[in-house]
Short mmCIF file of N, CA and C and ligand atoms in Angstrom, two decimals:
data_model
loop_
_atom_site.label_atom_id
_atom_site.label_comp_id
_atom_site.label_asym_id
_atom_site.label_seq_id
_atom_site.Cartn_x
_atom_site.Cartn_y
_atom_site.Cartn_z
N MET G 1334 93.70 50.26 -41.55
CA MET G 1334 93.73 51.08 -42.79
C MET G 1334 92.32 51.22 -43.36
N PRO G 1335 91.96 52.39 -43.88
CA PRO G 1335 90.62 52.56 -44.46
C PRO G 1335 90.44 51.71 -45.72
N ARG G 1336 89.17 51.47 -46.05
CA ARG G 1336 88.82 50.68 -47.23
C ARG G 1336 89.08 51.47 -48.53
N THR G 1337 88.88 52.79 -48.45
CA THR G 1337 89.05 53.65 -49.63
C THR G 1337 90.00 54.79 -49.29
N ILE G 1338 90.90 55.09 -50.23
CA ILE G 1338 91.76 56.27 -50.06
C ILE G 1338 91.71 57.11 -51.34
N VAL G 1339 92.08 58.36 -51.21
CA VAL G 1339 92.12 59.28 -52.35
C VAL G 1339 93.56 59.73 -52.54
N VAL G 1340 94.06 59.63 -53.77
CA VAL G 1340 95.43 60.05 -54.08
C VAL G 1340 95.35 61.04 -55.24
N PHE G 1341 95.94 62.22 -55.07
CA PHE G 1341 95.79 63.21 -56.14
C PHE G 1341 97.11 63.90 -56.48
N VAL G 1342 97.09 64.51 -57.67
CA VAL G 1342 98.17 65.42 -58.07
C VAL G 1342 97.50 66.65 -58.69
N THR G 1343 98.17 67.78 -58.60
CA THR G 1343 97.59 69.00 -59.15
C THR G 1343 98.69 69.92 -59.65
N ARG G 1344 98.36 70.72 -60.64
CA ARG G 1344 99.27 71.80 -61.06
C ARG G 1344 98.74 73.14 -60.54
N ASP G 1345 97.45 73.35 -60.69
CA ASP G 1345 96.88 74.67 -60.39
C ASP G 1345 95.88 74.69 -59.23
N GLY G 1346 95.72 73.55 -58.58
CA GLY G 1346 94.91 73.53 -57.35
C GLY G 1346 93.51 72.95 -57.48
N HIS G 1347 92.96 72.85 -58.70
CA HIS G 1347 91.57 72.36 -58.83
C HIS G 1347 91.43 70.91 -58.37
N SER G 1348 92.40 70.09 -58.68
CA SER G 1348 92.31 68.68 -58.29
C SER G 1348 92.45 68.52 -56.77
N ARG G 1349 93.13 69.46 -56.13
CA ARG G 1349 93.22 69.41 -54.66
C ARG G 1349 91.84 69.61 -54.04
N VAL G 1350 91.10 70.58 -54.60
CA VAL G 1350 89.75 70.86 -54.10
C VAL G 1350 88.85 69.64 -54.35
N LEU G 1351 88.96 69.10 -55.56
CA LEU G 1351 88.16 67.93 -55.94
C LEU G 1351 88.48 66.74 -55.03
N ALA G 1352 89.75 66.51 -54.78
CA ALA G 1352 90.17 65.39 -53.92
C ALA G 1352 89.59 65.57 -52.51
N ALA G 1353 89.61 66.80 -52.02
CA ALA G 1353 89.06 67.05 -50.68
C ALA G 1353 87.55 66.78 -50.67
N GLU G 1354 86.86 67.18 -51.75
CA GLU G 1354 85.41 66.98 -51.82
C GLU G 1354 85.05 65.50 -51.83
N ILE G 1355 85.73 64.73 -52.68
CA ILE G 1355 85.38 63.30 -52.76
C ILE G 1355 85.85 62.58 -51.49
N GLY G 1356 86.97 63.02 -50.93
CA GLY G 1356 87.45 62.42 -49.69
C GLY G 1356 86.42 62.61 -48.57
N LYS G 1357 85.85 63.81 -48.50
CA LYS G 1357 84.84 64.12 -47.48
C LYS G 1357 83.59 63.27 -47.72
N ARG G 1358 83.17 63.21 -48.98
CA ARG G 1358 81.95 62.46 -49.33
C ARG G 1358 82.09 60.97 -49.00
N LEU G 1359 83.31 60.44 -49.15
CA LEU G 1359 83.54 59.00 -48.93
C LEU G 1359 84.14 58.72 -47.54
N SER G 1360 84.36 59.76 -46.77
CA SER G 1360 85.07 59.63 -45.48
C SER G 1360 86.40 58.90 -45.67
N ALA G 1361 87.11 59.30 -46.69
CA ALA G 1361 88.38 58.63 -47.03
C ALA G 1361 89.54 59.60 -46.85
N PRO G 1362 90.69 59.11 -46.37
CA PRO G 1362 91.86 59.99 -46.26
C PRO G 1362 92.39 60.38 -47.64
N VAL G 1363 92.99 61.57 -47.70
CA VAL G 1363 93.43 62.14 -48.98
C VAL G 1363 94.94 62.36 -48.92
N TYR G 1364 95.64 61.93 -49.98
CA TYR G 1364 97.10 62.05 -50.03
C TYR G 1364 97.51 62.75 -51.31
N GLU G 1365 98.44 63.69 -51.19
CA GLU G 1365 98.93 64.40 -52.37
C GLU G 1365 100.25 63.80 -52.86
N ILE G 1366 100.31 63.50 -54.14
CA ILE G 1366 101.58 63.10 -54.77
C ILE G 1366 102.35 64.39 -55.02
N GLY G 1367 103.57 64.47 -54.51
CA GLY G 1367 104.40 65.65 -54.76
C GLY G 1367 104.95 65.58 -56.18
N ASP G 1368 104.69 66.62 -56.96
CA ASP G 1368 105.15 66.65 -58.35
C ASP G 1368 106.50 67.37 -58.38
N LEU G 1369 107.55 66.66 -58.78
CA LEU G 1369 108.90 67.25 -58.73
C LEU G 1369 109.33 67.91 -60.04
N VAL G 1370 108.40 68.01 -60.98
CA VAL G 1370 108.72 68.64 -62.26
C VAL G 1370 108.24 70.10 -62.24
N LYS G 1371 109.05 71.01 -62.83
CA LYS G 1371 108.63 72.43 -62.91
C LYS G 1371 107.53 72.56 -63.97
N ARG G 1372 106.36 73.01 -63.56
CA ARG G 1372 105.24 73.04 -64.49
C ARG G 1372 104.63 74.42 -64.64
N LYS G 1373 105.18 75.41 -63.99
CA LYS G 1373 104.59 76.75 -64.05
C LYS G 1373 104.95 77.44 -65.37
N GLY G 1374 104.13 78.41 -65.75
CA GLY G 1374 104.42 79.23 -66.91
C GLY G 1374 104.24 78.48 -68.23
N PHE G 1375 104.58 79.15 -69.31
CA PHE G 1375 104.36 78.59 -70.65
C PHE G 1375 105.22 77.35 -70.87
N VAL G 1376 106.49 77.43 -70.44
CA VAL G 1376 107.40 76.29 -70.65
C VAL G 1376 106.91 75.08 -69.86
N GLY G 1377 106.47 75.33 -68.63
CA GLY G 1377 105.95 74.25 -67.79
C GLY G 1377 104.70 73.63 -68.39
N TYR G 1378 103.85 74.49 -68.97
CA TYR G 1378 102.62 74.02 -69.61
C TYR G 1378 102.97 73.09 -70.78
N MET G 1379 103.87 73.57 -71.62
CA MET G 1379 104.25 72.78 -72.80
C MET G 1379 104.91 71.46 -72.38
N ARG G 1380 105.77 71.56 -71.36
CA ARG G 1380 106.45 70.35 -70.87
C ARG G 1380 105.41 69.33 -70.38
N SER G 1381 104.44 69.82 -69.62
CA SER G 1381 103.42 68.92 -69.06
C SER G 1381 102.62 68.24 -70.15
N GLY G 1382 102.22 69.03 -71.15
CA GLY G 1382 101.45 68.47 -72.27
C GLY G 1382 102.26 67.42 -73.01
N ALA G 1383 103.53 67.72 -73.26
CA ALA G 1383 104.38 66.78 -74.00
C ALA G 1383 104.59 65.50 -73.19
N GLN G 1384 104.81 65.64 -71.88
CA GLN G 1384 105.03 64.45 -71.05
C GLN G 1384 103.78 63.58 -70.99
N ALA G 1385 102.62 64.24 -70.93
CA ALA G 1385 101.36 63.47 -70.90
C ALA G 1385 101.16 62.75 -72.23
N TRP G 1386 101.38 63.47 -73.31
CA TRP G 1386 101.18 62.91 -74.65
C TRP G 1386 102.11 61.72 -74.90
N LYS G 1387 103.34 61.83 -74.37
CA LYS G 1387 104.31 60.73 -74.56
C LYS G 1387 104.13 59.62 -73.53
N LYS G 1388 103.11 59.76 -72.66
CA LYS G 1388 102.83 58.75 -71.61
C LYS G 1388 104.05 58.51 -70.72
N MET G 1389 104.67 59.59 -70.30
CA MET G 1389 105.85 59.48 -69.45
C MET G 1389 105.44 59.28 -67.98
N ALA G 1390 106.37 58.70 -67.22
CA ALA G 1390 106.25 58.63 -65.77
C ALA G 1390 107.33 59.57 -65.24
N THR G 1391 106.94 60.61 -64.54
CA THR G 1391 107.89 61.67 -64.17
C THR G 1391 108.18 61.64 -62.66
N PRO G 1392 109.27 62.27 -62.21
CA PRO G 1392 109.67 62.17 -60.80
C PRO G 1392 108.63 62.73 -59.82
N ILE G 1393 108.42 61.97 -58.75
CA ILE G 1393 107.45 62.41 -57.73
C ILE G 1393 108.06 62.28 -56.33
N GLU G 1394 107.42 62.98 -55.40
CA GLU G 1394 107.65 62.70 -53.99
C GLU G 1394 106.45 61.85 -53.56
N ASP G 1395 106.74 60.60 -53.23
CA ASP G 1395 105.67 59.64 -52.93
C ASP G 1395 105.13 59.92 -51.52
N PRO G 1396 103.80 60.09 -51.38
CA PRO G 1396 103.28 60.34 -50.03
C PRO G 1396 103.42 59.14 -49.10
N GLY G 1397 103.80 57.98 -49.63
CA GLY G 1397 104.10 56.83 -48.77
C GLY G 1397 102.89 56.24 -48.08
N VAL G 1398 101.81 56.14 -48.84
CA VAL G 1398 100.57 55.58 -48.28
C VAL G 1398 100.73 54.08 -48.06
N LYS G 1399 100.24 53.59 -46.92
CA LYS G 1399 100.22 52.14 -46.69
C LYS G 1399 98.96 51.58 -47.35
N LEU G 1400 99.12 50.56 -48.17
CA LEU G 1400 97.98 50.08 -48.95
C LEU G 1400 97.37 48.78 -48.43
N GLU G 1401 97.91 48.24 -47.34
CA GLU G 1401 97.33 47.00 -46.81
C GLU G 1401 95.86 47.26 -46.41
N GLY G 1402 94.99 46.37 -46.85
CA GLY G 1402 93.57 46.49 -46.46
C GLY G 1402 92.77 47.45 -47.31
N VAL G 1403 93.44 48.21 -48.19
CA VAL G 1403 92.72 49.16 -49.04
C VAL G 1403 92.05 48.41 -50.19
N LYS G 1404 90.78 48.71 -50.44
CA LYS G 1404 90.03 48.05 -51.52
C LYS G 1404 89.86 48.96 -52.73
N PHE G 1405 89.78 50.28 -52.49
CA PHE G 1405 89.57 51.23 -53.58
C PHE G 1405 90.55 52.39 -53.47
N VAL G 1406 91.16 52.75 -54.59
CA VAL G 1406 91.99 53.96 -54.65
C VAL G 1406 91.33 54.91 -55.66
N VAL G 1407 90.94 56.08 -55.19
CA VAL G 1407 90.39 57.10 -56.09
C VAL G 1407 91.55 58.01 -56.51
N LEU G 1408 91.86 57.99 -57.80
CA LEU G 1408 92.92 58.84 -58.34
C LEU G 1408 92.26 60.15 -58.81
N VAL G 1409 92.84 61.28 -58.41
CA VAL G 1409 92.29 62.57 -58.82
C VAL G 1409 93.40 63.35 -59.51
N GLN G 1410 93.10 63.88 -60.70
CA GLN G 1410 94.15 64.53 -61.50
C GLN G 1410 93.57 65.56 -62.45
N PRO G 1411 94.41 66.49 -62.92
CA PRO G 1411 93.99 67.34 -64.05
C PRO G 1411 94.12 66.55 -65.34
N ILE G 1412 93.35 66.91 -66.36
CA ILE G 1412 93.55 66.27 -67.68
C ILE G 1412 94.55 67.09 -68.47
N TRP G 1413 95.59 66.44 -68.89
CA TRP G 1413 96.57 67.01 -69.81
C TRP G 1413 96.59 66.13 -71.05
N ALA G 1414 96.30 66.72 -72.19
CA ALA G 1414 96.34 65.98 -73.46
C ALA G 1414 95.50 64.69 -73.38
N SER G 1415 94.37 64.77 -72.72
CA SER G 1415 93.42 63.63 -72.63
C SER G 1415 94.04 62.37 -72.05
N ALA G 1416 95.03 62.51 -71.20
CA ALA G 1416 95.78 61.33 -70.77
C ALA G 1416 95.87 61.24 -69.25
N ILE G 1417 96.31 60.08 -68.80
CA ILE G 1417 96.66 59.91 -67.39
C ILE G 1417 97.86 60.82 -67.13
N CYS G 1418 97.81 61.53 -66.03
CA CYS G 1418 98.86 62.49 -65.69
C CYS G 1418 100.19 61.76 -65.38
N PRO G 1419 101.31 62.24 -65.89
CA PRO G 1419 102.58 61.56 -65.64
C PRO G 1419 102.90 61.26 -64.16
N PRO G 1420 102.64 62.16 -63.21
CA PRO G 1420 102.93 61.80 -61.80
C PRO G 1420 102.03 60.66 -61.28
N ILE G 1421 100.80 60.58 -61.80
CA ILE G 1421 99.92 59.46 -61.41
C ILE G 1421 100.49 58.15 -61.98
N ARG G 1422 100.98 58.21 -63.22
CA ARG G 1422 101.58 57.02 -63.84
C ARG G 1422 102.76 56.51 -62.99
N THR G 1423 103.57 57.45 -62.50
CA THR G 1423 104.71 57.06 -61.66
C THR G 1423 104.23 56.39 -60.37
N TRP G 1424 103.21 56.99 -59.75
CA TRP G 1424 102.70 56.42 -58.49
C TRP G 1424 102.17 55.01 -58.73
N LEU G 1425 101.43 54.83 -59.84
CA LEU G 1425 100.90 53.49 -60.14
C LEU G 1425 102.02 52.49 -60.37
N SER G 1426 103.07 52.97 -61.05
CA SER G 1426 104.17 52.05 -61.34
C SER G 1426 104.95 51.68 -60.07
N ILE G 1427 105.14 52.63 -59.17
CA ILE G 1427 105.83 52.33 -57.90
C ILE G 1427 105.03 51.31 -57.07
N HIS G 1428 103.69 51.47 -57.09
CA HIS G 1428 102.86 50.66 -56.19
C HIS G 1428 102.17 49.49 -56.87
N ARG G 1429 102.56 49.23 -58.09
CA ARG G 1429 101.90 48.18 -58.87
C ARG G 1429 101.79 46.86 -58.08
N GLY G 1430 102.88 46.49 -57.41
CA GLY G 1430 102.91 45.23 -56.68
C GLY G 1430 101.95 45.18 -55.50
N GLU G 1431 101.61 46.35 -54.94
CA GLU G 1431 100.69 46.39 -53.79
C GLU G 1431 99.24 46.60 -54.21
N LEU G 1432 99.04 46.79 -55.51
CA LEU G 1432 97.68 47.15 -55.96
C LEU G 1432 96.90 45.96 -56.50
N GLY G 1433 97.46 44.75 -56.37
CA GLY G 1433 96.71 43.55 -56.79
C GLY G 1433 95.46 43.46 -55.92
N GLY G 1434 94.31 43.28 -56.55
CA GLY G 1434 93.07 43.17 -55.77
C GLY G 1434 92.46 44.51 -55.37
N VAL G 1435 93.16 45.62 -55.66
CA VAL G 1435 92.61 46.96 -55.37
C VAL G 1435 91.91 47.47 -56.63
N ARG G 1436 90.71 48.03 -56.48
CA ARG G 1436 90.02 48.64 -57.62
C ARG G 1436 90.38 50.12 -57.69
N LEU G 1437 90.64 50.60 -58.90
CA LEU G 1437 90.94 52.03 -59.11
C LEU G 1437 89.70 52.76 -59.60
N ALA G 1438 89.59 54.02 -59.21
CA ALA G 1438 88.55 54.91 -59.74
C ALA G 1438 89.26 56.20 -60.14
N LEU G 1439 88.71 56.91 -61.10
CA LEU G 1439 89.40 58.09 -61.64
C LEU G 1439 88.46 59.29 -61.71
N LEU G 1440 88.90 60.38 -61.10
CA LEU G 1440 88.14 61.63 -61.08
C LEU G 1440 89.09 62.71 -61.60
N ALA G 1441 88.64 63.47 -62.60
CA ALA G 1441 89.57 64.43 -63.21
C ALA G 1441 88.93 65.80 -63.33
N SER G 1442 89.82 66.80 -63.36
CA SER G 1442 89.41 68.19 -63.55
C SER G 1442 89.91 68.63 -64.92
N ASN G 1443 89.10 69.39 -65.65
CA ASN G 1443 89.59 69.90 -66.94
C ASN G 1443 88.89 71.20 -67.33
N PHE G 1444 89.22 71.69 -68.55
CA PHE G 1444 88.58 72.89 -69.08
C PHE G 1444 87.23 72.57 -69.73
N GLY G 1445 87.04 71.31 -70.09
CA GLY G 1445 85.75 70.96 -70.68
C GLY G 1445 85.83 70.15 -71.95
N SER G 1446 87.00 69.63 -72.31
CA SER G 1446 87.04 68.78 -73.52
C SER G 1446 86.35 67.46 -73.19
N PRO G 1447 85.82 66.75 -74.22
CA PRO G 1447 85.05 65.53 -73.94
C PRO G 1447 85.88 64.50 -73.16
N PRO G 1448 85.29 63.91 -72.12
CA PRO G 1448 86.06 63.03 -71.23
C PRO G 1448 86.36 61.64 -71.78
N ALA G 1449 85.65 61.24 -72.86
CA ALA G 1449 85.75 59.83 -73.30
C ALA G 1449 87.19 59.43 -73.63
N ARG G 1450 87.98 60.37 -74.13
CA ARG G 1450 89.36 59.99 -74.53
C ARG G 1450 90.22 59.65 -73.32
N LEU G 1451 89.97 60.31 -72.20
CA LEU G 1451 90.75 59.97 -71.00
C LEU G 1451 90.44 58.54 -70.57
N ARG G 1452 89.16 58.20 -70.57
CA ARG G 1452 88.77 56.84 -70.16
C ARG G 1452 89.35 55.81 -71.13
N ALA G 1453 89.27 56.13 -72.43
CA ALA G 1453 89.81 55.20 -73.44
C ALA G 1453 91.32 55.04 -73.25
N ASN G 1454 91.99 56.13 -72.92
CA ASN G 1454 93.45 56.05 -72.69
C ASN G 1454 93.76 55.22 -71.45
N TYR G 1455 92.96 55.39 -70.39
CA TYR G 1455 93.16 54.54 -69.20
C TYR G 1455 92.97 53.08 -69.60
N ASP G 1456 91.86 52.79 -70.29
CA ASP G 1456 91.56 51.39 -70.66
C ASP G 1456 92.69 50.78 -71.47
N ALA G 1457 93.17 51.55 -72.45
CA ALA G 1457 94.21 51.02 -73.34
C ALA G 1457 95.50 50.75 -72.57
N GLU G 1458 95.84 51.62 -71.64
CA GLU G 1458 97.14 51.50 -70.99
C GLU G 1458 97.10 50.66 -69.71
N PHE G 1459 96.00 50.73 -68.96
CA PHE G 1459 96.04 50.19 -67.60
C PHE G 1459 95.01 49.11 -67.28
N SER G 1460 93.95 48.96 -68.08
CA SER G 1460 92.89 48.05 -67.61
C SER G 1460 93.37 46.61 -67.53
N GLU G 1461 94.32 46.23 -68.37
CA GLU G 1461 94.82 44.86 -68.29
C GLU G 1461 95.56 44.63 -66.95
N VAL G 1462 96.25 45.64 -66.48
CA VAL G 1462 97.02 45.49 -65.24
C VAL G 1462 96.14 45.69 -64.00
N PHE G 1463 95.35 46.77 -64.00
CA PHE G 1463 94.61 47.14 -62.79
C PHE G 1463 93.11 46.86 -62.89
N GLY G 1464 92.65 46.38 -64.04
CA GLY G 1464 91.21 46.13 -64.21
C GLY G 1464 90.47 47.39 -64.61
N PRO G 1465 89.16 47.24 -64.91
CA PRO G 1465 88.38 48.41 -65.31
C PRO G 1465 88.18 49.36 -64.13
N LEU G 1466 87.92 50.62 -64.45
CA LEU G 1466 87.69 51.60 -63.39
C LEU G 1466 86.39 51.30 -62.64
N ALA G 1467 86.44 51.41 -61.32
CA ALA G 1467 85.25 51.21 -60.50
C ALA G 1467 84.31 52.41 -60.63
N ALA G 1468 84.85 53.57 -60.94
CA ALA G 1468 84.04 54.78 -61.15
C ALA G 1468 84.89 55.77 -61.94
N PHE G 1469 84.22 56.59 -62.73
CA PHE G 1469 84.94 57.56 -63.57
C PHE G 1469 84.09 58.81 -63.73
N ALA G 1470 84.70 59.97 -63.58
CA ALA G 1470 83.99 61.22 -63.85
C ALA G 1470 85.00 62.33 -64.10
N VAL G 1471 84.56 63.30 -64.90
CA VAL G 1471 85.38 64.48 -65.18
C VAL G 1471 84.55 65.71 -64.84
N LEU G 1472 85.13 66.65 -64.12
CA LEU G 1472 84.44 67.89 -63.78
C LEU G 1472 85.13 69.06 -64.46
N ALA G 1473 84.42 69.70 -65.37
CA ALA G 1473 84.97 70.89 -66.01
C ALA G 1473 84.97 72.04 -65.00
N GLN G 1474 85.98 72.88 -65.10
CA GLN G 1474 86.12 74.01 -64.16
C GLN G 1474 84.88 74.90 -64.12
N ARG G 1475 84.20 75.05 -65.30
CA ARG G 1475 83.10 76.01 -65.38
C ARG G 1475 81.81 75.53 -64.72
N LEU G 1476 81.75 74.28 -64.27
CA LEU G 1476 80.49 73.75 -63.74
C LEU G 1476 80.03 74.52 -62.51
N GLY G 1477 78.73 74.66 -62.40
CA GLY G 1477 78.16 75.31 -61.21
C GLY G 1477 78.10 74.31 -60.05
N GLU G 1478 77.78 74.84 -58.88
CA GLU G 1478 77.79 74.03 -57.65
C GLU G 1478 76.86 72.83 -57.73
N ARG G 1479 75.66 73.03 -58.32
CA ARG G 1479 74.68 71.92 -58.37
C ARG G 1479 75.14 70.79 -59.26
N GLU G 1480 75.67 71.16 -60.46
CA GLU G 1480 76.15 70.13 -61.39
C GLU G 1480 77.32 69.36 -60.78
N ARG G 1481 78.18 70.14 -60.15
CA ARG G 1481 79.37 69.58 -59.54
C ARG G 1481 79.01 68.58 -58.43
N SER G 1482 78.10 69.00 -57.61
CA SER G 1482 77.73 68.15 -56.48
C SER G 1482 77.01 66.89 -56.96
N LYS G 1483 76.24 67.00 -58.06
CA LYS G 1483 75.57 65.80 -58.62
C LYS G 1483 76.59 64.81 -59.17
N ILE G 1484 77.58 65.32 -59.89
CA ILE G 1484 78.60 64.42 -60.47
C ILE G 1484 79.37 63.71 -59.34
N ILE G 1485 79.68 64.46 -58.31
CA ILE G 1485 80.44 63.86 -57.19
C ILE G 1485 79.58 62.82 -56.46
N SER G 1486 78.30 63.11 -56.28
CA SER G 1486 77.40 62.13 -55.65
C SER G 1486 77.28 60.88 -56.49
N ASP G 1487 77.11 61.06 -57.81
CA ASP G 1487 76.98 59.88 -58.70
C ASP G 1487 78.26 59.05 -58.68
N PHE G 1488 79.41 59.76 -58.65
CA PHE G 1488 80.70 59.06 -58.62
C PHE G 1488 80.80 58.24 -57.33
N ALA G 1489 80.45 58.85 -56.22
CA ALA G 1489 80.53 58.16 -54.92
C ALA G 1489 79.57 56.97 -54.89
N ALA G 1490 78.38 57.15 -55.48
CA ALA G 1490 77.40 56.06 -55.49
C ALA G 1490 77.92 54.90 -56.33
N ALA G 1491 78.54 55.20 -57.47
CA ALA G 1491 79.10 54.14 -58.33
C ALA G 1491 80.17 53.37 -57.57
N LEU G 1492 80.95 54.09 -56.81
CA LEU G 1492 82.03 53.44 -56.04
C LEU G 1492 81.44 52.57 -54.93
N GLU G 1493 80.38 53.06 -54.31
CA GLU G 1493 79.77 52.30 -53.23
C GLU G 1493 79.10 51.02 -53.75
N ARG G 1494 78.66 51.07 -55.02
CA ARG G 1494 78.03 49.88 -55.63
C ARG G 1494 79.07 48.88 -56.12
N ALA G 1495 80.29 49.34 -56.36
CA ALA G 1495 81.29 48.50 -57.05
C ALA G 1495 81.78 47.36 -56.15
C1 FMN I 536 99.55 70.82 -70.16
C2 FMN I 536 98.07 70.95 -70.01
C3 FMN I 536 97.23 70.28 -70.90
C4 FMN I 536 95.85 70.39 -70.77
N1 FMN I 536 95.03 69.67 -71.62
C5 FMN I 536 93.69 69.75 -71.47
C6 FMN I 536 92.81 69.00 -72.31
O1 FMN I 536 93.23 68.21 -73.17
N2 FMN I 536 91.47 69.17 -72.16
C7 FMN I 536 90.95 70.03 -71.22
O2 FMN I 536 89.72 70.15 -71.13
N3 FMN I 536 91.76 70.72 -70.36
C8 FMN I 536 93.10 70.59 -70.48
N4 FMN I 536 93.92 71.30 -69.63
C9 FMN I 536 93.32 72.12 -68.56
C10 FMN I 536 93.36 71.41 -67.19
O3 FMN I 536 92.90 70.08 -67.28
C11 FMN I 536 92.49 72.18 -66.21
O4 FMN I 536 92.99 73.48 -66.08
C12 FMN I 536 92.44 71.50 -64.83
O5 FMN I 536 91.28 71.98 -64.15
C13 FMN I 536 93.68 71.80 -64.02
O6 FMN I 536 93.64 71.07 -62.83
P1 FMN I 536 94.65 71.41 -61.65
O7 FMN I 536 94.26 72.78 -61.15
O8 FMN I 536 94.41 70.36 -60.61
O9 FMN I 536 96.04 71.39 -62.18
C14 FMN I 536 95.30 71.20 -69.75
C15 FMN I 536 96.16 71.89 -68.86
C16 FMN I 536 97.53 71.75 -68.97
C17 FMN I 536 98.43 72.44 -67.97
#
């Protein structure tokens, strides 16, 4: 099993691209969490925001990753209401028992709201269980190629140092 894996969820595809980029940079396999909640359109948008705000864990199709020997899991997600995405919360809860000794890192895609609240929300909800993040970064959709590639390089370097 590889030392590092990437696990992502997406609504509109940006996190899929991000997961592929960081996976390539780290030579790590990439797994998609299947999101079983209807999220398209206005109703889906509102539902997603409300579920994130309420810190819900929502139904997923688990990609069934084997975690033996894994040291780092890079979680990739869109930011909804400055929070950990509900399908990611479900995946963490299903695999909590296998994640002892594994360091988590978080990479997120958003429209550009300040990232500090997402990190604070992770710390408040998960750092006691999973420890502090080994690396953290948020990429706004509007970023150009150079900014994007620098953030991804810095994220990968932080992970390699951790
Ligand atoms: C329900 C919902 C809530 C969102 N909340 C935020 C937010 O608080 N801040 C922000 O910058 N972007 C927010 N966004 C925008 C997404 O984070 C952004 O479009 C992201 O790039 C989508 O990633 P995806 O294509 O992987 O789904 C929100 C989007 C949705 C659907």
